[in-house]
PDB file of C-alpha atoms and ligand atoms in Angstrom:
ATOM      1  CA  MET A   1     -13.312 -21.515  -2.451  1.00 89.00           C
ATOM      2  CA  GLN A   2     -12.635 -18.830   0.143  1.00 95.00           C
ATOM      3  CA  ARG A   3     -12.100 -15.408  -1.450  1.00 98.00           C
ATOM      4  CA  ILE A   4     -10.071 -13.123   0.809  1.00 98.00           C
ATOM      5  CA  VAL A   5      -9.216  -9.484   0.135  1.00 98.00           C
ATOM      6  CA  VAL A   6      -6.472  -8.020   2.315  1.00 98.00           C
ATOM      7  CA  LEU A   7      -5.951  -4.239   2.509  1.00 98.00           C
ATOM      8  CA  THR A   8      -2.542  -3.246   3.813  1.00 98.00           C
ATOM      9  CA  GLY A   9      -1.233   0.076   5.055  1.00 98.00           C
ATOM     10  CA  ALA A  10       2.066   1.459   6.281  1.00 98.00           C
ATOM     11  CA  GLY A  11       1.798  -0.544   9.514  1.00 98.00           C
ATOM     12  CA  ILE A  12       2.593  -3.827   7.742  1.00 98.00           C
ATOM     13  CA  SER A  13       5.958  -2.404   6.669  1.00 98.00           C
ATOM     14  CA  GLN A  14       6.765  -0.722   9.976  1.00 97.00           C
ATOM     15  CA  GLU A  15       8.617  -3.706  11.432  1.00 98.00           C
ATOM     16  CA  SER A  16      10.728  -3.836   8.296  1.00 98.00           C
ATOM     17  CA  GLY A  17      11.992  -0.397   9.319  1.00 96.00           C
ATOM     18  CA  LEU A  18       9.830   1.838   7.109  1.00 96.00           C
ATOM     19  CA  GLN A  19       8.134   4.810   8.753  1.00 93.00           C
ATOM     20  CA  THR A  20       4.372   5.022   8.919  1.00 95.00           C
ATOM     21  CA  PHE A  21       2.633   8.285   8.029  1.00 94.00           C
ATOM     22  CA  ARG A  22       0.861   8.993  11.335  1.00 92.00           C
ATOM     23  CA  GLY A  23       1.626   8.146  14.916  1.00 83.00           C
ATOM     24  CA  PRO A  24       4.684   8.871  17.079  1.00 85.00           C
ATOM     25  CA  ASP A  25       7.361   8.920  14.366  1.00 86.00           C
ATOM     26  CA  GLY A  26       5.054   9.350  11.371  1.00 91.00           C
ATOM     27  CA  LEU A  27       6.337  10.876   8.156  1.00 91.00           C
ATOM     28  CA  TRP A  28       3.652  13.562   8.313  1.00 90.00           C
ATOM     29  CA  ASN A  29       5.043  14.855  11.597  1.00 90.00           C
ATOM     30  CA  ASN A  30       7.941  16.444   9.737  1.00 88.00           C
ATOM     31  CA  GLU A  31       6.480  17.203   6.310  1.00 88.00           C
ATOM     32  CA  HIS A  32       3.478  19.184   5.132  1.00 91.00           C
ATOM     33  CA  ILE A  33       1.197  16.926   3.116  1.00 91.00           C
ATOM     34  CA  GLU A  34       0.176  19.818   0.856  1.00 93.00           C
ATOM     35  CA  ASP A  35       3.820  20.439  -0.109  1.00 95.00           C
ATOM     36  CA  ILE A  36       4.784  16.812  -0.682  1.00 93.00           C
ATOM     37  CA  CYS A  37       1.726  14.784  -1.543  1.00 94.00           C
ATOM     38  CA  THR A  38      -0.317  16.982  -3.878  1.00 96.00           C
ATOM     39  CA  PRO A  39      -0.019  17.899  -7.599  1.00 95.00           C
ATOM     40  CA  GLU A  40       0.141  21.553  -6.558  1.00 96.00           C
ATOM     41  CA  GLY A  41       3.086  20.876  -4.249  1.00 96.00           C
ATOM     42  CA  PHE A  42       4.909  19.126  -7.107  1.00 93.00           C
ATOM     43  CA  ARG A  43       4.214  22.022  -9.463  1.00 92.00           C
ATOM     44  CA  ARG A  44       5.482  24.504  -6.853  1.00 95.00           C
ATOM     45  CA  ASP A  45       8.697  22.654  -6.012  1.00 93.00           C
ATOM     46  CA  PRO A  46       9.400  19.433  -7.949  1.00 91.00           C
ATOM     47  CA  LEU A  47      12.891  19.143  -6.504  1.00 91.00           C
ATOM     48  CA  ARG A  48      11.551  19.129  -2.929  1.00 93.00           C
ATOM     49  CA  VAL A  49       9.025  16.414  -3.799  1.00 93.00           C
ATOM     50  CA  ASP A  50      11.709  14.400  -5.613  1.00 91.00           C
ATOM     51  CA  ARG A  51      13.999  14.697  -2.580  1.00 91.00           C
ATOM     52  CA  PHE A  52      11.222  13.321  -0.322  1.00 92.00           C
ATOM     53  CA  TYR A  53      10.603  10.308  -2.542  1.00 93.00           C
ATOM     54  CA  ASN A  54      14.308   9.719  -3.180  1.00 91.00           C
ATOM     55  CA  ASN A  55      14.790   9.521   0.594  1.00 91.00           C
ATOM     56  CA  LEU A  56      11.998   6.943   0.787  1.00 93.00           C
ATOM     57  CA  ARG A  57      13.614   5.001  -2.099  1.00 93.00           C
ATOM     58  CA  ALA A  58      16.985   5.046  -0.324  1.00 91.00           C
ATOM     59  CA  GLY A  59      15.265   3.691   2.798  1.00 91.00           C
ATOM     60  CA  LEU A  60      13.581   0.975   0.785  1.00 94.00           C
ATOM     61  CA  THR A  61      16.849  -0.484  -0.518  1.00 88.00           C
ATOM     62  CA  ALA A  62      18.001  -0.965   3.103  1.00 91.00           C
ATOM     63  CA  VAL A  63      15.022  -3.036   4.296  1.00 97.00           C
ATOM     64  CA  GLN A  64      13.536  -6.484   3.758  1.00 98.00           C
ATOM     65  CA  PRO A  65      10.008  -7.898   3.764  1.00 98.00           C
ATOM     66  CA  ASN A  66       8.963  -9.026   7.247  1.00 98.00           C
ATOM     67  CA  ALA A  67       7.064 -12.050   8.567  1.00 98.00           C
ATOM     68  CA  ALA A  68       3.710 -10.419   7.844  1.00 98.00           C
ATOM     69  CA  HIS A  69       4.533  -9.863   4.155  1.00 98.00           C
ATOM     70  CA  LEU A  70       5.939 -13.400   3.974  1.00 98.00           C
ATOM     71  CA  ALA A  71       2.851 -14.910   5.621  1.00 98.00           C
ATOM     72  CA  LEU A  72       0.583 -13.359   2.981  1.00 98.00           C
ATOM     73  CA  ALA A  73       2.903 -14.526   0.197  1.00 98.00           C
ATOM     74  CA  GLY A  74       2.846 -17.999   1.758  1.00 98.00           C
ATOM     75  CA  LEU A  75      -0.959 -18.048   1.691  1.00 98.00           C
ATOM     76  CA  GLU A  76      -0.980 -17.125  -2.001  1.00 98.00           C
ATOM     77  CA  GLN A  77       1.607 -19.874  -2.661  1.00 98.00           C
ATOM     78  CA  ALA A  78      -0.526 -22.405  -0.754  1.00 98.00           C
ATOM     79  CA  ALA A  79      -3.438 -21.572  -3.056  1.00 97.00           C
ATOM     80  CA  ARG A  80      -1.195 -22.128  -6.079  1.00 96.00           C
ATOM     81  CA  ASP A  81       0.005 -25.468  -4.621  1.00 96.00           C
ATOM     82  CA  GLY A  82      -3.530 -26.585  -3.833  1.00 95.00           C
ATOM     83  CA  ARG A  83      -2.767 -26.652  -0.079  1.00 96.00           C
ATOM     84  CA  TRP A  84      -5.434 -24.012   0.497  1.00 97.00           C
ATOM     85  CA  GLN A  85      -8.768 -23.851  -1.349  1.00 96.00           C
ATOM     86  CA  GLY A  86      -8.883 -20.085  -1.540  1.00 97.00           C
ATOM     87  CA  HIS A  87      -7.941 -16.961  -3.462  1.00 97.00           C
ATOM     88  CA  LEU A  88      -6.055 -14.020  -1.955  1.00 98.00           C
ATOM     89  CA  THR A  89      -5.981 -10.476  -3.329  1.00 98.00           C
ATOM     90  CA  ILE A  90      -3.745  -7.883  -1.693  1.00 98.00           C
ATOM     91  CA  ILE A  91      -4.819  -4.277  -2.142  1.00 98.00           C
ATOM     92  CA  THR A  92      -2.080  -2.083  -0.738  1.00 98.00           C
ATOM     93  CA  GLN A  93      -2.003   1.613   0.045  1.00 98.00           C
ATOM     94  CA  ASN A  94       1.758   1.225   0.348  1.00 98.00           C
ATOM     95  CA  ILE A  95       4.119   2.423  -2.360  1.00 98.00           C
ATOM     96  CA  ASP A  96       6.940   0.104  -1.300  1.00 98.00           C
ATOM     97  CA  ASP A  97       7.682  -3.213  -3.047  1.00 98.00           C
ATOM     98  CA  LEU A  98       7.868  -5.399   0.043  1.00 98.00           C
ATOM     99  CA  HIS A  99       4.815  -7.514  -0.863  1.00 98.00           C
ATOM    100  CA  GLU A 100       6.380  -8.333  -4.228  1.00 98.00           C
ATOM    101  CA  ARG A 101       9.793  -8.987  -2.706  1.00 98.00           C
ATOM    102  CA  ALA A 102       8.104 -11.341  -0.207  1.00 98.00           C
ATOM    103  CA  GLY A 103       6.754 -13.326  -3.184  1.00 98.00           C
ATOM    104  CA  SER A 104       3.191 -12.023  -3.556  1.00 98.00           C
ATOM    105  CA  HIS A 105       1.958 -11.694  -7.136  1.00 97.00           C
ATOM    106  CA  ASP A 106      -1.671 -10.540  -6.935  1.00 95.00           C
ATOM    107  CA  VAL A 107      -0.901  -7.101  -5.493  1.00 98.00           C
ATOM    108  CA  ILE A 108      -2.900  -3.999  -6.414  1.00 98.00           C
ATOM    109  CA  HIS A 109      -1.077  -0.733  -5.623  1.00 98.00           C
ATOM    110  CA  MET A 110      -3.932   1.741  -5.272  1.00 98.00           C
ATOM    111  CA  HIS A 111      -1.605   4.627  -4.359  1.00 98.00           C
ATOM    112  CA  GLY A 112       1.065   3.866  -6.959  1.00 98.00           C
ATOM    113  CA  GLU A 113       4.620   2.641  -6.619  1.00 97.00           C
ATOM    114  CA  LEU A 114       7.768   4.334  -5.350  1.00 96.00           C
ATOM    115  CA  LEU A 115       9.951   2.554  -7.920  1.00 95.00           C
ATOM    116  CA  ARG A 116       7.975   3.781 -10.927  1.00 95.00           C
ATOM    117  CA  LEU A 117       7.618   7.162 -12.589  1.00 94.00           C
ATOM    118  CA  ARG A 118       4.710   8.358 -14.718  1.00 94.00           C
ATOM    119  CA  CYS A 119       4.802  10.545 -17.804  1.00 94.00           C
ATOM    120  CA  THR A 120       2.103  13.214 -17.718  1.00 92.00           C
ATOM    121  CA  GLY A 121       2.543  13.504 -21.471  1.00 93.00           C
ATOM    122  CA  CYS A 122       2.145   9.970 -22.838  1.00 95.00           C
ATOM    123  CA  GLY A 123       1.163   8.043 -19.702  1.00 94.00           C
ATOM    124  CA  ALA A 124       4.205   5.734 -19.799  1.00 95.00           C
ATOM    125  CA  THR A 125       5.238   4.363 -16.392  1.00 95.00           C
ATOM    126  CA  PRO A 126       8.987   3.731 -16.649  1.00 93.00           C
ATOM    127  CA  ALA A 127      10.886   2.166 -13.755  1.00 92.00           C
ATOM    128  CA  TRP A 128      12.649   4.742 -11.587  1.00 91.00           C
ATOM    129  CA  HIS A 129      16.433   4.471 -11.531  1.00 84.00           C
ATOM    130  CA  GLY A 130      19.119   6.194  -9.526  1.00 79.00           C
ATOM    131  CA  ASP A 131      19.822   9.104 -11.819  1.00 72.00           C
ATOM    132  CA  CYS A 132      16.262  10.240 -12.535  1.00 72.00           C
ATOM    133  CA  PHE A 133      15.689  13.913 -11.873  1.00 71.00           C
ATOM    134  CA  PRO A 134      12.653  16.116 -12.402  1.00 69.00           C
ATOM    135  CA  ASP A 135      13.978  17.162 -15.822  1.00 76.00           C
ATOM    136  CA  THR A 136      14.839  13.628 -16.949  1.00 86.00           C
ATOM    137  CA  PRO A 137      13.061  13.180 -20.308  1.00 91.00           C
ATOM    138  CA  CYS A 138      10.406  10.479 -20.632  1.00 93.00           C
ATOM    139  CA  PRO A 139      12.077   7.435 -22.292  1.00 92.00           C
ATOM    140  CA  ALA A 140       8.942   6.930 -24.421  1.00 94.00           C
ATOM    141  CA  CYS A 141       7.981  10.396 -25.670  1.00 95.00           C
ATOM    142  CA  HIS A 142      11.134  12.296 -24.578  1.00 93.00           C
ATOM    143  CA  GLY A 143       9.027  15.049 -23.034  1.00 90.00           C
ATOM    144  CA  PRO A 144      10.185  16.723 -19.777  1.00 86.00           C
ATOM    145  CA  THR A 145       7.022  15.344 -18.187  1.00 87.00           C
ATOM    146  CA  LEU A 146       8.007  12.670 -15.663  1.00 91.00           C
ATOM    147  CA  ARG A 147       6.621  12.656 -12.122  1.00 93.00           C
ATOM    148  CA  PRO A 148       6.589  10.107  -9.295  1.00 94.00           C
ATOM    149  CA  ASP A 149       4.011   7.380 -10.056  1.00 96.00           C
ATOM    150  CA  ILE A 150       2.306   8.091  -6.735  1.00 97.00           C
ATOM    151  CA  VAL A 151      -1.386   8.933  -6.250  1.00 97.00           C
ATOM    152  CA  TRP A 152      -1.438  12.251  -4.408  1.00 97.00           C
ATOM    153  CA  PHE A 153      -4.216  13.730  -2.324  1.00 95.00           C
ATOM    154  CA  GLY A 154      -7.003  14.964  -4.562  1.00 94.00           C
ATOM    155  CA  GLU A 155      -6.196  12.378  -7.256  1.00 97.00           C
ATOM    156  CA  MET A 156      -8.138   9.221  -8.076  1.00 96.00           C
ATOM    157  CA  PRO A 157      -6.559   6.034  -6.714  1.00 97.00           C
ATOM    158  CA  TYR A 158      -5.506   3.450  -9.310  1.00 97.00           C
ATOM    159  CA  HIS A 159      -7.364   0.258 -10.284  1.00 98.00           C
ATOM    160  CA  MET A 160     -10.634   1.175  -8.582  1.00 98.00           C
ATOM    161  CA  ASP A 161     -12.688  -0.938 -11.049  1.00 98.00           C
ATOM    162  CA  THR A 162     -10.697  -4.064 -10.190  1.00 98.00           C
ATOM    163  CA  ILE A 163     -10.758  -3.195  -6.494  1.00 98.00           C
ATOM    164  CA  THR A 164     -14.547  -2.796  -6.549  1.00 98.00           C
ATOM    165  CA  GLN A 165     -14.952  -6.161  -8.302  1.00 98.00           C
ATOM    166  CA  ARG A 166     -12.677  -7.971  -5.834  1.00 98.00           C
ATOM    167  CA  LEU A 167     -14.424  -6.424  -2.832  1.00 98.00           C
ATOM    168  CA  ALA A 168     -17.846  -7.366  -4.218  1.00 98.00           C
ATOM    169  CA  ALA A 169     -16.739 -10.991  -4.652  1.00 98.00           C
ATOM    170  CA  CYS A 170     -14.912 -11.524  -1.366  1.00 98.00           C
ATOM    171  CA  ASP A 171     -16.233 -13.401   1.645  1.00 98.00           C
ATOM    172  CA  LEU A 172     -13.536 -12.156   4.023  1.00 98.00           C
ATOM    173  CA  PHE A 173     -12.065  -8.632   4.131  1.00 98.00           C
ATOM    174  CA  VAL A 174      -8.932  -8.112   6.228  1.00 98.00           C
ATOM    175  CA  ALA A 175      -7.271  -4.751   6.950  1.00 98.00           C
ATOM    176  CA  ILE A 176      -3.682  -4.832   8.219  1.00 98.00           C
ATOM    177  CA  GLY A 177      -1.707  -1.873   9.572  1.00 98.00           C
ATOM    178  CA  THR A 178      -3.810   1.023   8.375  1.00 97.00           C
ATOM    179  CA  SER A 179      -5.215   3.932  10.365  1.00 94.00           C
ATOM    180  CA  GLY A 180      -8.355   3.928   8.227  1.00 92.00           C
ATOM    181  CA  VAL A 181      -8.439   7.696   7.826  1.00 91.00           C
ATOM    182  CA  VAL A 182      -7.875   8.015   4.068  1.00 94.00           C
ATOM    183  CA  TYR A 183     -10.685   7.305   1.605  1.00 94.00           C
ATOM    184  CA  PRO A 184     -11.625   5.374  -0.457  1.00 96.00           C
ATOM    185  CA  ALA A 185      -9.635   2.631   1.361  1.00 97.00           C
ATOM    186  CA  ALA A 186     -11.156   3.651   4.697  1.00 95.00           C
ATOM    187  CA  GLY A 187     -14.611   2.893   3.295  1.00 96.00           C
ATOM    188  CA  PHE A 188     -13.854  -0.604   1.978  1.00 98.00           C
ATOM    189  CA  VAL A 189     -14.943  -2.281   5.233  1.00 98.00           C
ATOM    190  CA  ASP A 190     -18.392  -0.671   5.006  1.00 97.00           C
ATOM    191  CA  SER A 191     -18.724  -1.633   1.336  1.00 97.00           C
ATOM    192  CA  VAL A 192     -18.335  -5.366   2.118  1.00 98.00           C
ATOM    193  CA  ALA A 193     -20.277  -5.484   5.408  1.00 96.00           C
ATOM    194  CA  ASP A 194     -23.392  -6.975   3.732  1.00 97.00           C
ATOM    195  CA  HIS A 195     -21.604  -9.995   2.247  1.00 98.00           C
ATOM    196  CA  ALA A 196     -18.259 -10.592   3.971  1.00 98.00           C
ATOM    197  CA  ASP A 197     -16.775 -11.107   7.402  1.00 98.00           C
ATOM    198  CA  THR A 198     -14.263  -8.431   8.364  1.00 98.00           C
ATOM    199  CA  MET A 199     -11.069  -8.476  10.442  1.00 98.00           C
ATOM    200  CA  LEU A 200      -8.709  -5.679  11.501  1.00 98.00           C
ATOM    201  CA  PHE A 201      -5.081  -6.360  12.425  1.00 98.00           C
ATOM    202  CA  ASN A 202      -3.507  -3.326  14.063  1.00 97.00           C
ATOM    203  CA  LEU A 203      -0.995  -2.339  16.707  1.00 96.00           C
ATOM    204  CA  GLU A 204      -3.535  -0.486  18.787  1.00 90.00           C
ATOM    205  CA  ALA A 205      -7.287  -0.146  18.927  1.00 87.00           C
ATOM    206  CA  ARG A 206      -8.778   2.669  16.870  1.00 83.00           C
ATOM    207  CA  SER A 207     -10.877   5.289  18.632  1.00 83.00           C
ATOM    208  CA  GLY A 208     -14.657   4.978  18.453  1.00 87.00           C
ATOM    209  CA  PRO A 209     -16.873   2.031  17.523  1.00 90.00           C
ATOM    210  CA  SER A 210     -15.200  -0.435  15.176  1.00 93.00           C
ATOM    211  CA  PRO A 211     -16.903  -1.404  11.873  1.00 95.00           C
ATOM    212  CA  PHE A 212     -14.918  -4.671  11.887  1.00 97.00           C
ATOM    213  CA  ASP A 213     -16.370  -7.984  13.113  1.00 97.00           C
ATOM    214  CA  GLN A 214     -13.026  -8.898  14.693  1.00 97.00           C
ATOM    215  CA  THR A 215     -10.015  -6.834  15.807  1.00 97.00           C
ATOM    216  CA  ILE A 216      -6.669  -8.546  16.481  1.00 98.00           C
ATOM    217  CA  LEU A 217      -4.199  -6.249  18.233  1.00 97.00           C
ATOM    218  CA  GLY A 218      -0.443  -6.656  18.212  1.00 98.00           C
ATOM    219  CA  PRO A 219       2.529  -6.343  15.876  1.00 98.00           C
ATOM    220  CA  ALA A 220       1.672  -7.623  12.398  1.00 98.00           C
ATOM    221  CA  THR A 221       4.740  -9.868  12.338  1.00 98.00           C
ATOM    222  CA  HIS A 222       3.130 -11.861  15.161  1.00 98.00           C
ATOM    223  CA  THR A 223      -0.588 -11.654  14.448  1.00 98.00           C
ATOM    224  CA  VAL A 224      -0.605 -12.140  10.657  1.00 98.00           C
ATOM    225  CA  PRO A 225       1.513 -15.328  10.537  1.00 98.00           C
ATOM    226  CA  ALA A 226      -0.610 -16.793  13.373  1.00 98.00           C
ATOM    227  CA  TRP A 227      -3.728 -16.074  11.322  1.00 98.00           C
ATOM    228  CA  THR A 228      -2.442 -17.539   8.037  1.00 98.00           C
ATOM    229  CA  GLN A 229      -1.076 -20.631   9.817  1.00 97.00           C
ATOM    230  CA  ALA A 230      -4.495 -21.204  11.377  1.00 96.00           C
ATOM    231  CA  LEU A 231      -6.114 -20.821   7.947  1.00 96.00           C
ATOM    232  CA  LEU A 232      -3.771 -23.401   6.424  1.00 95.00           C
ATOM    233  CA  ALA A 233      -4.329 -25.811   9.323  1.00 94.00           C
ATOM    234  CA  GLN A 234      -8.107 -25.866   8.721  1.00 88.00           C
TER     235      GLN A 234
HETATM  236  N1  APR B 301       1.754  -3.885  13.240  1.00 63.71           N
HETATM  237  C1  APR B 301       0.456  -3.584  12.985  1.00 63.71           C
HETATM  238  N2  APR B 301      -0.009  -2.319  12.833  1.00 63.71           N
HETATM  239  C2  APR B 301       0.896  -1.323  12.940  1.00 63.71           C
HETATM  240  C3  APR B 301       2.265  -1.554  13.211  1.00 63.71           C
HETATM  241  C4  APR B 301       2.674  -2.904  13.363  1.00 63.71           C
HETATM  242  N3  APR B 301       3.953  -3.213  13.614  1.00 63.71           N
HETATM  243  N4  APR B 301       2.893  -0.345  13.283  1.00 63.71           N
HETATM  244  C5  APR B 301       1.961   0.591  13.058  1.00 63.71           C
HETATM  245  N5  APR B 301       0.759   0.020  12.870  1.00 63.71           N
HETATM  246  C6  APR B 301      -0.509   0.679  12.587  1.00 63.71           C
HETATM  247  C7  APR B 301      -0.696   1.987  13.296  1.00 63.71           C
HETATM  248  O1  APR B 301      -1.312   1.777  14.573  1.00 63.71           O
HETATM  249  C8  APR B 301      -1.642   2.734  12.341  1.00 63.71           C
HETATM  250  O2  APR B 301      -3.001   2.443  12.662  1.00 63.71           O
HETATM  251  O3  APR B 301      -0.517   0.989  11.212  1.00 63.71           O
HETATM  252  C9  APR B 301      -1.300   2.157  10.981  1.00 63.71           C
HETATM  253  C10 APR B 301      -0.528   3.119  10.099  1.00 63.71           C
HETATM  254  O4  APR B 301      -1.364   4.219   9.824  1.00 63.71           O
HETATM  255  P1  APR B 301      -0.836   5.391   8.851  1.00 63.71           P
HETATM  256  O5  APR B 301       0.519   5.812   9.278  1.00 63.71           O
HETATM  257  O6  APR B 301      -1.940   6.393   8.786  1.00 63.71           O
HETATM  258  O7  APR B 301      -0.659   4.684   7.438  1.00 63.71           O
HETATM  259  P2  APR B 301      -1.788   4.311   6.398  1.00 63.71           P
HETATM  260  O8  APR B 301      -3.054   3.904   7.086  1.00 63.71           O
HETATM  261  O9  APR B 301      -1.177   3.334   5.459  1.00 63.71           O
HETATM  262  O10 APR B 301      -2.031   5.697   5.620  1.00 63.71           O
HETATM  263  C11 APR B 301      -2.958   5.675   4.548  1.00 63.71           C
HETATM  264  O11 APR B 301      -2.369   7.964   4.004  1.00 63.71           O
HETATM  265  O12 APR B 301      -0.771   9.596   3.757  1.00 63.71           O
HETATM  266  C12 APR B 301      -1.553   8.691   3.082  1.00 63.71           C
HETATM  267  O13 APR B 301      -1.051   7.779   0.978  1.00 63.71           O
HETATM  268  C13 APR B 301      -0.714   7.697   2.329  1.00 63.71           C
HETATM  269  O14 APR B 301      -1.217   5.369   1.866  1.00 63.71           O
HETATM  270  C14 APR B 301      -1.141   6.348   2.894  1.00 63.71           C
HETATM  271  C15 APR B 301      -2.509   6.647   3.489  1.00 63.71           C
END
């Protein structure tokens, strides 16, 4: 039984039409992280933060999963059908729902989800819907305490216990479409180096020495399906 953990970043959704955070047309070129992606920024100006995430939500409804998302979902399906003797876990830094819409089920959103809100009062995580505003009361406790269910800088990522367990048990770690500059995700490759092979799928080579055993360059919609097809042909 091959146990694969895949870490995805914004690059896997880029060919679906969603912006990445860094690079030529990155989201952070036009926004200040401290104003948009921190608890302090939300406290200062919740409407501005809500506008940013509502724009991302509007963009999400206009796009579809791409061949890279579908290839990973196909690998998980092959395991369920018995066509592949393996287990696939997707840990994503992405807040979009494209892995789920592609058909993946075992998806861990370590930075939260765009289509959920979180109540800072009772901890409920209601689905976001079109007419949610910063003063929309929590449907569970009715407090004016809803915020985007996104992990902001300075906050602990979600599901780290499960993530640590899956990384400890994997024999192959694959990173797809991530710049590897944000921790703890950026450190996952080092944490598995003593017991797993490692592969990086990215559009361009990263600067400096690579901690990955293998680096496959090119658009994820080409490289990821080629990889999963080769796995299934084994
Ligand atoms: N195919 C493969 N890789 C791609 C593609 C593509 N079509 N397009 C872009 N990439 C690569 C880029 O080369 C870059 O290395 O995807 C990476 C995207 O990097 P970032 O924009 O930094 O996104 P990410 O790594 O997901 O950011 C991590 O930072 O701002 C926070 O919380 C945010 O989860 C995010 C975290």
